[in-house]
Coordinates of C-alpha atoms and ligand atoms in Angstrom, one line a residue:
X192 CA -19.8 7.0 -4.0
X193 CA -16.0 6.7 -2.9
X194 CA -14.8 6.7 0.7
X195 CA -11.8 6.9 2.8
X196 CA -11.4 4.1 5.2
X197 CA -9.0 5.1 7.7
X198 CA -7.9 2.7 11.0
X199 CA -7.2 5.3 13.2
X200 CA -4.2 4.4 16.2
X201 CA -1.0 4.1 14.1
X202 CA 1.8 6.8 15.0
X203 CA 3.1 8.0 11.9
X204 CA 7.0 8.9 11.1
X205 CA 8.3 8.9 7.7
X206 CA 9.1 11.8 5.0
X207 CA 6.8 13.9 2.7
X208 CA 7.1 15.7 -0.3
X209 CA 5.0 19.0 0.0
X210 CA 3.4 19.6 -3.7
X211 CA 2.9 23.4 -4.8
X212 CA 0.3 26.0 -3.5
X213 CA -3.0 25.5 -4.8
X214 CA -3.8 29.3 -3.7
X215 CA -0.6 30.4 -5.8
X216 CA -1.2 27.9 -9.0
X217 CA -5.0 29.0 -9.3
X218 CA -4.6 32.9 -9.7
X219 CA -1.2 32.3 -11.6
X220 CA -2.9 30.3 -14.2
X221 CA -5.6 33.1 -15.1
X222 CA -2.5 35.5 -14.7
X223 CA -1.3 33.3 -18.1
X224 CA -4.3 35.1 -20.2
X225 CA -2.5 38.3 -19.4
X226 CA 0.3 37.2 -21.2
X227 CA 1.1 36.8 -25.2
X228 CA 3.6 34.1 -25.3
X229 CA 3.9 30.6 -23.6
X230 CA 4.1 30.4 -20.2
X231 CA 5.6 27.6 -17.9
X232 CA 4.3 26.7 -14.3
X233 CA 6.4 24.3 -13.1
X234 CA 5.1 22.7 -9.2
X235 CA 1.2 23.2 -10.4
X236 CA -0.4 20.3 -7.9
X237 CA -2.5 18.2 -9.7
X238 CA -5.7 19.0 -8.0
X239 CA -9.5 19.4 -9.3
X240 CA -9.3 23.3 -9.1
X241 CA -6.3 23.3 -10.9
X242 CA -7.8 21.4 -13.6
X243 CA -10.8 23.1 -13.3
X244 CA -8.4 26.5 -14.0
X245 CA -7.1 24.5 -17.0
X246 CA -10.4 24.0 -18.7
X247 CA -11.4 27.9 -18.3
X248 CA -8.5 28.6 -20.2
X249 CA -8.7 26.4 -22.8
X250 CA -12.4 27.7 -23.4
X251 CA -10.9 30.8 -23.4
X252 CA -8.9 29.8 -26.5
X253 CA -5.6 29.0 -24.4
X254 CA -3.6 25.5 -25.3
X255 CA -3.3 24.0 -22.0
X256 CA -0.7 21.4 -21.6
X257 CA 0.1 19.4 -18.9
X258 CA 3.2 17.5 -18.3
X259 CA 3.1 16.0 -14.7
X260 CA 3.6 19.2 -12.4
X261 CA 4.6 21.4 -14.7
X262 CA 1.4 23.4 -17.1
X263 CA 2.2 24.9 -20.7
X264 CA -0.3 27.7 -21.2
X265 CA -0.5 29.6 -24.1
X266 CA -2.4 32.6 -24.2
X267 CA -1.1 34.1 -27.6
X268 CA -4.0 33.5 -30.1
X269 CA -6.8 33.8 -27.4
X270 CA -9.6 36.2 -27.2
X271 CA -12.3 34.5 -25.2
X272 CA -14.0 36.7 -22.8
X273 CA -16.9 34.1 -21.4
X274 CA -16.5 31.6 -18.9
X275 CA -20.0 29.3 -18.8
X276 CA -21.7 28.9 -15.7
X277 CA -20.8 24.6 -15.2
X278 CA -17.0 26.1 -15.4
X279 CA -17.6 28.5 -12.9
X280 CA -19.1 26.6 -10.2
X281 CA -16.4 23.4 -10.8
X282 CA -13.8 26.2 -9.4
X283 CA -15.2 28.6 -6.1
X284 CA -12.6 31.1 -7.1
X285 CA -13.0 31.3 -10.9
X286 CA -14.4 34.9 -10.0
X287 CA -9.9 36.1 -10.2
X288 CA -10.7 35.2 -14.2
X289 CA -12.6 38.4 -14.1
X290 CA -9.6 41.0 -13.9
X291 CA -7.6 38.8 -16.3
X292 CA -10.0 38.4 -18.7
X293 CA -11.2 42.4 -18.8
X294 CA -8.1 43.9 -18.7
X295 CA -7.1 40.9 -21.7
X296 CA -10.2 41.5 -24.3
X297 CA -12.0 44.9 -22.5
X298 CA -15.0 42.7 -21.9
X299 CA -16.1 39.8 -19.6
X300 CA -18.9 37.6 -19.5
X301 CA -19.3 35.1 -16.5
X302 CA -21.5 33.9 -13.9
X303 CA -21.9 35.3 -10.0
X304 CA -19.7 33.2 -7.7
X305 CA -22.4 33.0 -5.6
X306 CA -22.4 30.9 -1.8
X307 CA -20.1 28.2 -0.9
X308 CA -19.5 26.4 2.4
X309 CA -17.7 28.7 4.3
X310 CA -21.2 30.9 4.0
X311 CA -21.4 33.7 1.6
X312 CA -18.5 34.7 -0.3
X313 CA -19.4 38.0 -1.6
X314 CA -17.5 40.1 -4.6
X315 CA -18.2 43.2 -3.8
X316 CA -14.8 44.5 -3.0
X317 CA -13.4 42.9 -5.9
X318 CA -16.7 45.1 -8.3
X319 CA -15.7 48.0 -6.7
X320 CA -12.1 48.2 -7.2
X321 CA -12.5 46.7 -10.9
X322 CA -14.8 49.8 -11.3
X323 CA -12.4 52.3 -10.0
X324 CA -10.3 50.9 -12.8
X325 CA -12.5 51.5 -15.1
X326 CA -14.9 48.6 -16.0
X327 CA -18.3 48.9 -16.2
X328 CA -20.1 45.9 -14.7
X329 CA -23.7 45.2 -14.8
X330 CA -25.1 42.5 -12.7
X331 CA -27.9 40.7 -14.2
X332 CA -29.7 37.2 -13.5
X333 CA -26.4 35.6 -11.5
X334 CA -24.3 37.3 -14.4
X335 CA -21.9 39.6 -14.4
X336 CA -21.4 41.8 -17.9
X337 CA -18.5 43.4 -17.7
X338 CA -16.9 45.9 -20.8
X339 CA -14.3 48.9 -20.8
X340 CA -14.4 51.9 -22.1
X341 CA -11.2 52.6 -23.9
X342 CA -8.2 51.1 -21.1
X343 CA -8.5 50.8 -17.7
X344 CA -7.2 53.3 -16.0
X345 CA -5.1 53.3 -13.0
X346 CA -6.0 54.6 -9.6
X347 CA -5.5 54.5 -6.0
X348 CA -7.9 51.8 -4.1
X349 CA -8.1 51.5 -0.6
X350 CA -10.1 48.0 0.2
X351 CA -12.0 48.2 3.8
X352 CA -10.6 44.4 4.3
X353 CA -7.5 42.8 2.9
X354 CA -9.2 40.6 0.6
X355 CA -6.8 37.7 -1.1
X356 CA -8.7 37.7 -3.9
X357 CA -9.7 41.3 -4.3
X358 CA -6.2 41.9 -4.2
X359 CA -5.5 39.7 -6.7
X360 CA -8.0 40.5 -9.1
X361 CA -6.7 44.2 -9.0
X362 CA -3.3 43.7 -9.6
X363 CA -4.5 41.1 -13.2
X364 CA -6.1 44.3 -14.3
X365 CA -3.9 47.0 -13.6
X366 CA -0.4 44.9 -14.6
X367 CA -1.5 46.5 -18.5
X368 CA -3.8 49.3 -17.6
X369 CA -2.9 52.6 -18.3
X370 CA -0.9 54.9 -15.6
X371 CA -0.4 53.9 -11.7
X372 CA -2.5 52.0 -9.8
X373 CA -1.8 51.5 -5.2
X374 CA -3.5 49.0 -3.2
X375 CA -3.8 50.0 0.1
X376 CA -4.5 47.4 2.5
X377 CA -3.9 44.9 0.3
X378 CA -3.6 41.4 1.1
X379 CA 0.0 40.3 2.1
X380 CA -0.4 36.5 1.7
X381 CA 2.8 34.5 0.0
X382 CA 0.6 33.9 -2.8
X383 CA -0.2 37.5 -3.2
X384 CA 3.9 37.6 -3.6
X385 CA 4.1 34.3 -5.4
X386 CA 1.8 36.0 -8.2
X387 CA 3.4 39.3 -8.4
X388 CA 6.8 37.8 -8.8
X389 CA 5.2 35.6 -11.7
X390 CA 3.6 38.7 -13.3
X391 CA 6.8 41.0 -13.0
X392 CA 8.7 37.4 -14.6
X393 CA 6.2 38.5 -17.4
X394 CA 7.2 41.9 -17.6
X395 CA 4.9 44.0 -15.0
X396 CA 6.3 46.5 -13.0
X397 CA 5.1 46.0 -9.3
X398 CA 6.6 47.4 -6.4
X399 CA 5.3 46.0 -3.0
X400 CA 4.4 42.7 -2.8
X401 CA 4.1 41.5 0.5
X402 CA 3.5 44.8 2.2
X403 CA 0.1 46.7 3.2
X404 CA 0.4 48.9 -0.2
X405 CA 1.1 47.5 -3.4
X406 CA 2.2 50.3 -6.4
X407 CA 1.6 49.0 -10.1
X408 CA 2.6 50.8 -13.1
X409 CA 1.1 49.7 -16.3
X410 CA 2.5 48.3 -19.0
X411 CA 1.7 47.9 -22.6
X412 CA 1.9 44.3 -22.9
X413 CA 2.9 41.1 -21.0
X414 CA 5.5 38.5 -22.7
X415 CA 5.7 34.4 -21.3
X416 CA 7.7 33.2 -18.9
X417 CA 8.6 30.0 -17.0
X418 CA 7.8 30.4 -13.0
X419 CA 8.0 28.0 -10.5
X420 CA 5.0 27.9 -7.6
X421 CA 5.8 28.4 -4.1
X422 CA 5.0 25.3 -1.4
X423 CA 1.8 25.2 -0.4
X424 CA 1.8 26.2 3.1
X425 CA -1.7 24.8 4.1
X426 CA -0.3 21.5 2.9
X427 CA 2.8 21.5 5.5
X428 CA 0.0 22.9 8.3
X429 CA -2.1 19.9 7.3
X430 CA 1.0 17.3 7.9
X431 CA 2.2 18.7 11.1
X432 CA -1.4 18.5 12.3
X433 CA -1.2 14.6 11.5
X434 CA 2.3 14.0 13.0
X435 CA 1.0 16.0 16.1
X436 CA -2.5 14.3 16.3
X437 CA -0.5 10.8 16.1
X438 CA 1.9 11.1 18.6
X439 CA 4.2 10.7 15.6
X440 CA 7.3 12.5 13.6
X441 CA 7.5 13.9 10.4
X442 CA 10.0 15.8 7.8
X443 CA 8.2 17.4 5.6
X444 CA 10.0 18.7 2.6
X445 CA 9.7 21.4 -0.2
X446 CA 8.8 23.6 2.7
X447 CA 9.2 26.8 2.9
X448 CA 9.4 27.6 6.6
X449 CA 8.6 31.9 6.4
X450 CA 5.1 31.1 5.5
X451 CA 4.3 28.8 8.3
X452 CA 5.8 31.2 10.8
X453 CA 2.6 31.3 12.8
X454 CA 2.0 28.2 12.8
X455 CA 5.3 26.8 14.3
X456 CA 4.8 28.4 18.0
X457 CA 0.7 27.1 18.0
X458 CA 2.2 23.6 17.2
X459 CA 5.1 24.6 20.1
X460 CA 2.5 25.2 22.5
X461 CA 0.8 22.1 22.1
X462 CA 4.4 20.5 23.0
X463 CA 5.5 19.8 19.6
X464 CA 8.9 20.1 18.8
X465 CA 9.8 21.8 15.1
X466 CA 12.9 21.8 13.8
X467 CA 13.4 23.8 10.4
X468 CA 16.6 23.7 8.3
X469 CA 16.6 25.0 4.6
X470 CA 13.6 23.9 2.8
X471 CA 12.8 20.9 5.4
X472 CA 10.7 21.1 8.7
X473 CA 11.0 18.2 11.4
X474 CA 7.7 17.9 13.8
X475 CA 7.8 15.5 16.8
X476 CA 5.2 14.9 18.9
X477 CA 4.7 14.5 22.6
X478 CA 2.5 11.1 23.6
X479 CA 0.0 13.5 24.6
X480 CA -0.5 16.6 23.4
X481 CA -1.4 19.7 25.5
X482 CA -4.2 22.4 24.9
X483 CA -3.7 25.9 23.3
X484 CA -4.8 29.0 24.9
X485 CA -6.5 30.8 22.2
X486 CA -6.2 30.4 18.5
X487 CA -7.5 33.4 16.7
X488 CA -7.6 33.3 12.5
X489 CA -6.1 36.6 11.1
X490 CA -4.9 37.7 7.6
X491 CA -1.5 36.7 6.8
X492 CA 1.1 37.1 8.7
X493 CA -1.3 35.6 11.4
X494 CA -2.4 32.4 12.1
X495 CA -4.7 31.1 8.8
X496 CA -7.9 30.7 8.7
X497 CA -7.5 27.6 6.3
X498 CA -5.6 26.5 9.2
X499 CA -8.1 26.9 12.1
X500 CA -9.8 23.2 11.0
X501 CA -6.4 21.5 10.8
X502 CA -5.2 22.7 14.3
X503 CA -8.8 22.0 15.5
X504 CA -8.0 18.1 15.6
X505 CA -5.3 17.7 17.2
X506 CA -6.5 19.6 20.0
X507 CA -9.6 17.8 20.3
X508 CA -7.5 14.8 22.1
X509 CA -5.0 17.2 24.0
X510 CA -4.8 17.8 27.3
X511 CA -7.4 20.7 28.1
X512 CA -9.4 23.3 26.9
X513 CA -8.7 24.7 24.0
X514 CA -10.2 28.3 22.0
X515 CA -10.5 28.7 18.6
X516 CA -11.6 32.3 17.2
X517 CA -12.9 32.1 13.4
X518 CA -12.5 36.0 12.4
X519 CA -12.0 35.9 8.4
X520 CA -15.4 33.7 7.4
X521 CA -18.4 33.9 9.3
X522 CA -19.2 29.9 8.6
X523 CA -16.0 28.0 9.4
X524 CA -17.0 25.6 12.1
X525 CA -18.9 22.8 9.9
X526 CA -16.7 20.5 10.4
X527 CA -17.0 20.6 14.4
X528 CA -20.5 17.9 14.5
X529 CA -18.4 15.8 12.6
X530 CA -15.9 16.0 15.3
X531 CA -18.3 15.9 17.4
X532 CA -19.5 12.0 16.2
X533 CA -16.3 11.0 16.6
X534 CA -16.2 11.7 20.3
X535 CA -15.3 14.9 20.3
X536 CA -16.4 18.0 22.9
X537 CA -16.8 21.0 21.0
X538 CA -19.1 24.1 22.1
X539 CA -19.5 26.6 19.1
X540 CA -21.0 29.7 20.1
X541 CA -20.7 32.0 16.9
X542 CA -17.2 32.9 16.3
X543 CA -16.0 31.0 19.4
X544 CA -15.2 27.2 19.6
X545 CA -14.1 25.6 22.5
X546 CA -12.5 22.6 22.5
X547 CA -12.3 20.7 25.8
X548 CA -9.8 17.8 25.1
X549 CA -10.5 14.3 25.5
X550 CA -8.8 10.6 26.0
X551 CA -9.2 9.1 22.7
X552 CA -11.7 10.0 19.4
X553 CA -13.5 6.7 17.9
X554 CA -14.0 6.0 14.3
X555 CA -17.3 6.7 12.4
X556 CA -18.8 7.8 9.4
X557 CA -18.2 11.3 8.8
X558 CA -18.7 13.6 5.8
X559 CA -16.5 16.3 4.6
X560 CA -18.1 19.6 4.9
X561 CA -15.3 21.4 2.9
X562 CA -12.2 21.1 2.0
X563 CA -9.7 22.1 5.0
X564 CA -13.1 20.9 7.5
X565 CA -13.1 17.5 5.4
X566 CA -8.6 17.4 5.7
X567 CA -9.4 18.0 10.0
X568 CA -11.8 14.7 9.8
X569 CA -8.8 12.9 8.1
X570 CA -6.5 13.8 10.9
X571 CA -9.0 13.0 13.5
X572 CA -9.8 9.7 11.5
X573 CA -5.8 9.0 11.7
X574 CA -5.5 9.2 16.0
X575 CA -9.4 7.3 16.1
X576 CA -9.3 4.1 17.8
X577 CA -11.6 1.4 15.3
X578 CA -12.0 2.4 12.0
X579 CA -13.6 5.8 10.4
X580 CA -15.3 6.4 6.9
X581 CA -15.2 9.7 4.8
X582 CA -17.2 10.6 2.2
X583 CA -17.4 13.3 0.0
X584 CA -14.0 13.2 -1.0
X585 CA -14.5 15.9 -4.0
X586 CA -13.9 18.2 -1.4
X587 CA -10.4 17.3 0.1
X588 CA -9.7 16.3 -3.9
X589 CA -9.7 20.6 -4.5
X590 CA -6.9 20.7 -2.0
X591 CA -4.6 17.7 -1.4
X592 CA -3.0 15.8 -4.0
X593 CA -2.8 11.7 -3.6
X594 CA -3.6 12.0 0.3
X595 CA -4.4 8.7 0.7
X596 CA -1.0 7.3 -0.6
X597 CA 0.9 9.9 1.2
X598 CA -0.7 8.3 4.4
X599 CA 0.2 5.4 3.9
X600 CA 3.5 5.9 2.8
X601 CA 4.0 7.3 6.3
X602 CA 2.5 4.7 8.1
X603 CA -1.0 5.0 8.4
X604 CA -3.6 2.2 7.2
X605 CA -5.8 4.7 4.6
X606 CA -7.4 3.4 2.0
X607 CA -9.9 4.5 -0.7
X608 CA -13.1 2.4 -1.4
X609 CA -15.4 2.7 -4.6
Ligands
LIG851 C1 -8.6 33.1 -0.2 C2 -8.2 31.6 -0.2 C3 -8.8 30.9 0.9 C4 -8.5 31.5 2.2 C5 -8.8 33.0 2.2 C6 -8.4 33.8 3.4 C7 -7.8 31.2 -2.6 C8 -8.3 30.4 -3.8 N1 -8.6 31.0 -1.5 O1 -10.0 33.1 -0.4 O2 -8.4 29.5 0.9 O3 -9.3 30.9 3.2 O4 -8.2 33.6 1.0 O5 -7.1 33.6 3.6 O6 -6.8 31.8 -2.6 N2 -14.9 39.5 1.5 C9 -15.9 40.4 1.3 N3 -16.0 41.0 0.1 C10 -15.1 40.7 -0.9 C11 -14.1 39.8 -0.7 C12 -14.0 39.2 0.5 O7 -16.7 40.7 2.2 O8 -15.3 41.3 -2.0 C13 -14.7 38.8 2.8 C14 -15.0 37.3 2.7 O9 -16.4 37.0 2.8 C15 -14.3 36.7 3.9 C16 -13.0 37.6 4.0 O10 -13.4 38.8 3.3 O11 -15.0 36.9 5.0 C17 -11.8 37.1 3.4 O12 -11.9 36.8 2.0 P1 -10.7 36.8 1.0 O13 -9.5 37.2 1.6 O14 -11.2 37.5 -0.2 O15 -10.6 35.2 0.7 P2 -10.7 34.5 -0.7 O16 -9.8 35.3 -1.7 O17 -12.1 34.2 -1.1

């Protein structure tokens, strides 16, 4: 089993190159079945879920190609309308294949997401609205059998909680469904908008994006297009949490500074400064870093929940107590006993962590717990005194491509063992 050995204690300063959303790339790719000509996705990062997103649609009857960042997919001679149930676990969030793949062949065959590590992750907002459009969906032995009668049909769907991929999973089948369909409280995450700008490159008409209701009118059919994903903004959280953590001083670049707008005054507080020009973000750090008041996860625009882990760290060596309040997943704390081995004083109490700084974290053997949980033991791992091991790696390998080189290349002692 492989491991990241990390020497914590090194201040890190350098430049980094910040690859493509994994959140945009992921629902983009199944938006490619919609369409019947070749599609280009330029700034795909080469990550195991993106792969994993690859393989669905080349069992679907897709040709997948893959040139460095940029993905050929070609939907045009596929009909497939199963995805087996090793495919579906390899990816958590296969289930936004469902609304692709339905409103693409009328029928859908694939397994129930089922739990993850954040706790459960059910569906049922996304059954409900895929029902208001029209599909009828019968849950049987962890499957979901999904047909349509005639087209789906738009409608107006209100969801009770801004669900990212709810939202998404609407909009794949009502881009060719017949008539009008509005989301209303729909998710407003920059991959909601990267997605709706690929799908209306394709020839949707979507009016919206970005806002609480999202209006699409149907169209008959969806052409290829070339598209280009937007920065992935938990990357950039995840290197400003290391140059904070380290004392150090990054530029990250490829950024795209809007969509870390809550995250700059968190990072402020803690006495980081940020600089943002164009598409690059400077982050200097204090010699010691100083506590936040309260950090409180919220749908976008408010502070990310994949976030909550990465600003966790930092504040576990800053000076005072810090709150963390988890209020999108009810199991987002895993990663806090591994904290907690390396030193760290963390009280969970449901929803609540507090986080009462200390002098210095030590290095030990840890485990990642998930993948943004597994990124925070990196960071940690980085400030350490002595020397920290990770395993399970298949986690962070979902979300960060080549972390280990990137490290390094910003001076940090990181490397990978067999
Ligand atoms: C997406 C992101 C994930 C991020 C999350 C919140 C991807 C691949 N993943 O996940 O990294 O942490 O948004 O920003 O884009 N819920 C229900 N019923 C549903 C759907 C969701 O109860 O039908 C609940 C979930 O359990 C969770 C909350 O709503 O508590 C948020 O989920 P959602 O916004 O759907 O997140 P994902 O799309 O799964």
């Amino acid at each position: 089993m492989s491991k990241l050995v990390i020497e914590g204690g090194r201040r890190l300063s350098g430049v980094i190159h910040i690859h493509g959303a994994k959140n945009s790339a992921l629902p983009i790719l199944a938006a490619a079945y919609l369409a019947q000509g070749p599609c280009e996705i330029e700034n795909c990062p080469l990550l195991s879920d993106v792969q994993a997103a690859g393989k669905i649609l080349q069992h679907l009857g897709c040709t997948v190609e893959r040139e460095e960042h940029t993905m050929r997919v070609d939907a045009s001679e596929a009909s497939g309308f199963t995805v087996p149930d090793g495919l579906m676990r390899e990816m958590r969030s296969s289930i936004v294949f469902l609304g692709a793949i339905a409103a693409r062949t009328g029928k859908a065959e694939l397994s129930f997401p089922g739990g993850c590590e954040l706790g459960p992750r059910p569906i049922d907002q996304h059954l409900s609205a895929l029902r208001q459009l029209g599909l009828q969906i019968c849950e049987e032995g962890g499957r979901l059998e999904c047909r349509v009668k005639g087209r789906l049909t738009g409608c107006p769907i209100s969801l009770s909680f801004p669900s990212v991929g709810a939202t998404e999973n609407i909009l794949l089948a009502a881009v060719t469904a017949r008539g009008t369909t509005t989301i209303i409280n729909a998710a407003r995450e920059p991959e909601i908008v990267d997605l709706c700008d690929f799908l209306c490159a394709c020839g949707a008409h979507i009016r919206g994006a970005g806002e609480g209701t999202i209006v699409i009118d149907g169209v008959e059919r969806l052409h290829g297009c070339r598209h280009r994903v937007i920065p992935d903004r938990i990357e950039t959280a995840t290197y400003m949490g290391a140059a904070a953590i380290t004392g150090g001083s990054l530029l990250l670049k490829q950024v795209k500074s809007e969509h870390v707008q809550a995250i700059i005054p968190v990072f402020e507080e803690a006495g980081c400064q940020v600089a943002v020009w164009g598409d690059e973000l400077l982050i200097s750090a204090p010699g010691r870093l100083r506590r936040v008041h309260t950090v409180r996860t919220l749908p976008y625009p408010g502070f990310p929940t994949d976030a909550q882990a990465l600003m966790m760290a930092p504040m576990c060596v800053a000076d005072g107590t810090s709150v963390f309040i988890e209020t999108i997943f009810e199991s987002r704390y895993k990663h806090v006993c591994e904290l907690m081995r390396m030193g760290a004083q963390i009280k969970v109490e449901g929803r609540v962590a507090v986080v009462e700084g200390v002098a210095e974290l030590f290095g030990a053997p840890v485990e990642c717990t998930d993948l943004r949980g597994g990124a925070a033991l990196v960071l940690a791992a980085l400030a350490a005194n002595g020397t920290t091991e990770i395993t399970q790696l298949h986690h962070l390998e979902r979300g960060y491509e080549a972390m280990a080189q990137t490290f390094c290349g910003v001076g940090a002692a990181a490397y990978l063992q067999e």
